[in-house]
Amino acid sequence: MSGEYHGWDQEDDHWRFADVIGRPKNEFVFVIEDFGAQTTARQALSAIMSAMAQFQERVQVIQTDCNTRLIMKLREASLLRVAEITDGETKQWGILGATAKPPPPKKRFKWKFWAS
């Protein structure tokens, strides 16, 4: 797998990353329109992180049933930070940050008492 190309490919006015379809909204925003019915949460995260690296701009995801399900899974796993955006009648998720692995669980502080 290392050394292989894993990026977005342009097809006419849309871009494709595996089964994921997106397009530039303007010069500052890239919109992911559809993750596809068979896309896993891991593949969705890869597509988002690749879009953030390749386009160097803000990434947004249109809210559909399939897209929202994947975004919520990634949020619950602490792999993705998002904000809800309303653009006219279209609702979208704005991607604030993504990480490949979840943060480690916080260790609780334990008091230690030594006998004197």
GROMACS .gro file of C-alpha atoms in nm:
model
  116
    1MET     CA    1   0.000   0.000   0.000
    2SER     CA    2   0.280   0.246   0.067
    3GLY     CA    3   0.380   0.442  -0.238
    4GLU     CA    4   0.039   0.400  -0.403
    5TYR     CA    5  -0.163   0.706  -0.502
    6HIS     CA    6  -0.462   0.769  -0.275
    7GLY     CA    7  -0.616   1.098  -0.382
    8TRP     CA    8  -0.918   1.254  -0.545
    9ASP     CA    9  -0.945   1.213  -0.925
   10GLN     CA   10  -1.131   1.462  -1.142
   11GLU     CA   11  -1.420   1.337  -1.357
   12ASP     CA   12  -1.576   1.625  -1.555
   13ASP     CA   13  -1.714   1.871  -1.298
   14HIS     CA   14  -1.700   1.622  -1.005
   15TRP     CA   15  -1.417   1.457  -0.816
   16ARG     CA   16  -1.406   1.092  -0.703
   17PHE     CA   17  -1.227   0.913  -0.418
   18ALA     CA   18  -1.321   0.542  -0.439
   19ASP     CA   19  -1.705   0.553  -0.408
   20VAL     CA   20  -1.709   0.905  -0.261
   21ILE     CA   21  -1.816   1.195  -0.484
   22GLY     CA   22  -1.736   1.563  -0.424
   23ARG     CA   23  -1.691   1.894  -0.603
   24PRO     CA   24  -1.543   2.236  -0.541
   25LYS     CA   25  -1.815   2.474  -0.424
   26ASN     CA   26  -1.594   2.778  -0.478
   27GLU     CA   27  -1.223   2.849  -0.451
   28PHE     CA   28  -1.228   2.812  -0.071
   29VAL     CA   29  -1.468   2.520  -0.009
   30PHE     CA   30  -1.470   2.156  -0.125
   31VAL     CA   31  -1.805   1.977  -0.077
   32ILE     CA   32  -1.842   1.602  -0.038
   33GLU     CA   33  -2.184   1.520  -0.183
   34ASP     CA   34  -2.215   1.146  -0.130
   35PHE     CA   35  -2.010   0.883   0.050
   36GLY     CA   36  -2.190   0.598  -0.128
   37ALA     CA   37  -2.408   0.328   0.024
   38GLN     CA   38  -2.127   0.075   0.083
   39THR     CA   39  -1.866   0.316   0.225
   40THR     CA   40  -1.739   0.235   0.572
   41ALA     CA   41  -1.657   0.493   0.838
   42ARG     CA   42  -1.286   0.427   0.783
   43GLN     CA   43  -1.317   0.493   0.409
   44ALA     CA   44  -1.517   0.810   0.479
   45LEU     CA   45  -1.245   0.933   0.715
   46SER     CA   46  -0.981   0.859   0.450
   47ALA     CA   47  -1.177   1.057   0.191
   48ILE     CA   48  -1.215   1.354   0.428
   49MET     CA   49  -0.848   1.357   0.529
   50SER     CA   50  -0.740   1.321   0.166
   51ALA     CA   51  -0.964   1.613   0.063
   52MET     CA   52  -0.821   1.828   0.342
   53ALA     CA   53  -0.466   1.751   0.229
   54GLN     CA   54  -0.519   1.768  -0.147
   55PHE     CA   55  -0.733   2.081  -0.178
   56GLN     CA   56  -0.593   2.289   0.111
   57GLU     CA   57  -0.934   2.441   0.173
   58ARG     CA   58  -1.237   2.394   0.393
   59VAL     CA   59  -1.421   2.064   0.355
   60GLN     CA   60  -1.796   2.033   0.398
   61VAL     CA   61  -2.025   1.730   0.377
   62ILE     CA   62  -2.387   1.754   0.260
   63GLN     CA   63  -2.627   1.610   0.517
   64THR     CA   64  -2.803   1.302   0.383
   65ASP     CA   65  -2.908   0.992   0.575
   66CYS     CA   66  -2.601   0.795   0.466
   67ASN     CA   67  -2.358   1.084   0.513
   68THR     CA   68  -2.497   1.178   0.854
   69ARG     CA   69  -2.473   0.817   0.976
   70LEU     CA   70  -2.102   0.803   0.888
   71ILE     CA   71  -2.027   1.148   1.030
   72MET     CA   72  -2.198   1.059   1.360
   73LYS     CA   73  -1.995   0.735   1.386
   74LEU     CA   74  -1.673   0.928   1.337
   75ARG     CA   75  -1.778   1.195   1.590
   76GLU     CA   76  -1.862   0.933   1.852
   77ALA     CA   77  -1.520   0.772   1.801
   78SER     CA   78  -1.354   1.116   1.852
   79LEU     CA   79  -1.197   1.098   1.506
   80LEU     CA   80  -1.378   1.399   1.362
   81ARG     CA   81  -1.485   1.745   1.478
   82VAL     CA   82  -1.770   1.904   1.284
   83ALA     CA   83  -2.003   2.203   1.294
   84GLU     CA   84  -2.349   2.219   1.143
   85ILE     CA   85  -2.387   2.468   0.856
   86THR     CA   86  -2.708   2.588   0.692
   87ASP     CA   87  -2.663   2.718   0.338
   88GLY     CA   88  -3.009   2.822   0.217
   89GLU     CA   89  -3.217   2.505   0.224
   90THR     CA   90  -2.913   2.276   0.224
   91LYS     CA   91  -2.774   2.155   0.556
   92GLN     CA   92  -2.410   2.056   0.570
   93TRP     CA   93  -2.142   1.946   0.814
   94GLY     CA   94  -1.835   2.169   0.820
   95ILE     CA   95  -1.522   1.967   0.900
   96LEU     CA   96  -1.323   2.138   1.175
   97GLY     CA   97  -1.062   1.867   1.222
   98ALA     CA   98  -0.987   1.501   1.166
   99THR     CA   99  -0.743   1.257   1.319
  100ALA     CA  100  -0.645   0.905   1.215
  101LYS     CA  101  -0.654   0.760   1.564
  102PRO     CA  102  -0.866   0.846   1.866
  103PRO     CA  103  -0.711   1.029   2.158
  104PRO     CA  104  -0.595   0.805   2.444
  105PRO     CA  105  -0.832   0.777   2.738
  106LYS     CA  106  -0.761   1.018   3.018
  107LYS     CA  107  -0.600   0.859   3.320
  108ARG     CA  108  -0.757   0.938   3.649
  109PHE     CA  109  -0.529   1.084   3.910
  110LYS     CA  110  -0.484   0.849   4.204
  111TRP     CA  111  -0.379   0.972   4.541
  112LYS     CA  112  -0.090   0.778   4.689
  113PHE     CA  113  -0.028   0.773   5.056
  114TRP     CA  114   0.291   0.645   5.205
  115ALA     CA  115   0.313   0.509   5.553
  116SER     CA  116   0.564   0.697   5.767
   0.00000   0.00000   0.00000
